[in-house]
Amino acid sequence: MKRWAVGLVGLGAVLVLGSAGCSDAGAGAGVAGSGTDTGTGGQTGTETTSSSETAADTETGDPADLPGEQPRPELQSPAEAEDLDPDPNAVRVSLTAAPLAFEIGGEMVQGWAYNGQVPGPTIRVKRGDTLTVEFHNGLDTDTTVHWHGLRVPFAMDGVTWQGQAVGPGQDFEYSFVVDQAGTYWYHPHVDTDRQVDLGLYGVIVAEDPADPVPDRELVVVFDSWNEFSFDSDDESDHHGLDGAVIEWTANGLIDPVFPAAAGERIRVRAVNVANAGYVALSWPQMRHIGGGQGVLSDLREPASVVLVPSDRMDGEWLVGDGFDVIGLPYSLLGAPAVDEERRLFEVEVDTPGPGPAPLDYPFDGAEPTPDPGWTDVLYVFHGDPHTGYWTINGELFPDVTIETMPLGEWGIVELRNVSQSAHPFHLHGHAFEVLSIDGVPPEVRRVEDTLDVAPYSIVRIGVLADNPGDWMAHCHILPHVDGGMMTVLRVE
Ligand code: C2O
Ligand code: CU
């Protein structure tokens, strides 16, 4: 560990986190997986929870420092789940959560995984399909699967509020219609901070038959790692919240290479599954076409896109020449970021050429809905990095006041952050429209399921309460959920 750790620390500390308003929270560290060699993205590891005395202790150096000794791994989309249903409008997959030992940058992690790969298998559906997931819990503890961003019936939401966890060795069949398009993900909603950290996450791609067909697609999952992710044979203690983030991975790989050819049009689906880390993504030749809930109303070409924990970005990438995909310094405190840039991966183009013409995405040009000014539900975020308690309206989950929105009505939720740390607010069961951020409407109509609320800022969202249930509403910095920052929004 030693030599390697030094290399990492040298590279590390970059992208955000750690100390910011989240000190004990900040570290985040998700677990992502895979080795360095084989062909399928999201490679598999070995099914064991012991014996991590593998290589790496001595001969693995930082690949960036020792280019001759270790070839840079190649970035590929995670392997996809097999559709077991011949019906073209139904997708049936089998998903098992179980312990898995896997490598990150040559170090062993005693983690957990879906179907033996980290990230878990990508589940691909198209808008309107019925998705059925035969889930088996191969862990020795309770878990669930939550379908982040999908508007599923409450009983399928994978939460234990008024519901049951899936016990060790037990099965549960999730089934629902996916009436959305975009990029989503799945993860447990029991002991979420720890279970996601250990490696339980995967991507859901919901294709829109109205979208043009790109030459290729790249699904890329960003995750962060801290010192506790490694260096332990015991899965229960590598979940440490006090460690600074030392590394970021793309599909489980540190600084991999992605080969591309000039002229390719690649649909990029990027997901940030880190427990607490923000990714300020700088990606040249990239057009931002979709946010959390499918294609935006209009194209954006920002200098960078900030992916908060649980955020997704859909991009159209018009390949011309090679370049670095960079994580820019970012501060959760709303203060100037002091870190360095970090390369998340490198795009290699052997023969540069002109970028291709863009595809014709179905932007509808819709304007943002004007903010009507009233408020139906007010959530005030407060907390203290020193105590680790994080509250909504002064309350700690599960001792919360349940706010209600009438079924079928459109209402306004105001999010006020009076703490020093940013909080990415996530609502289950519904998408919402961003009405204003500190009084300013968004430049294009934005429909999201997670939205950052910067320190001391006020964000207003419009919610069409069309899905009955007791929906979790929480910060997606998972250590903050552990610290109490979750409540329930009832729609009835
Ligand atoms: Cu992505 Cu309540 O979670
Ligand atoms: Cu938070």
PDB file of N, CA and C in Angstrom, residues 33 36 283:
ATOM      1  N   GLY A  33     -15.364  -0.858  -9.476  1.00  0.00           N
ATOM      2  CA  GLY A  33     -14.603  -2.074  -9.548  1.00  0.00           C
ATOM      3  C   GLY A  33     -13.866  -2.339 -10.803  1.00  0.00           C
ATOM      4  N   THR A  36      -7.564  -4.698 -14.341  1.00  0.00           N
ATOM      5  CA  THR A  36      -6.967  -3.830 -15.327  1.00  0.00           C
ATOM      6  C   THR A  36      -6.874  -4.488 -16.691  1.00  0.00           C
ATOM      7  N   TRP A 283     -15.194  18.742 -20.515  1.00  0.00           N
ATOM      8  CA  TRP A 283     -15.147  17.723 -21.566  1.00  0.00           C
ATOM      9  C   TRP A 283     -15.280  18.425 -22.914  1.00  0.00           C
TER      10      TRP A 283
END
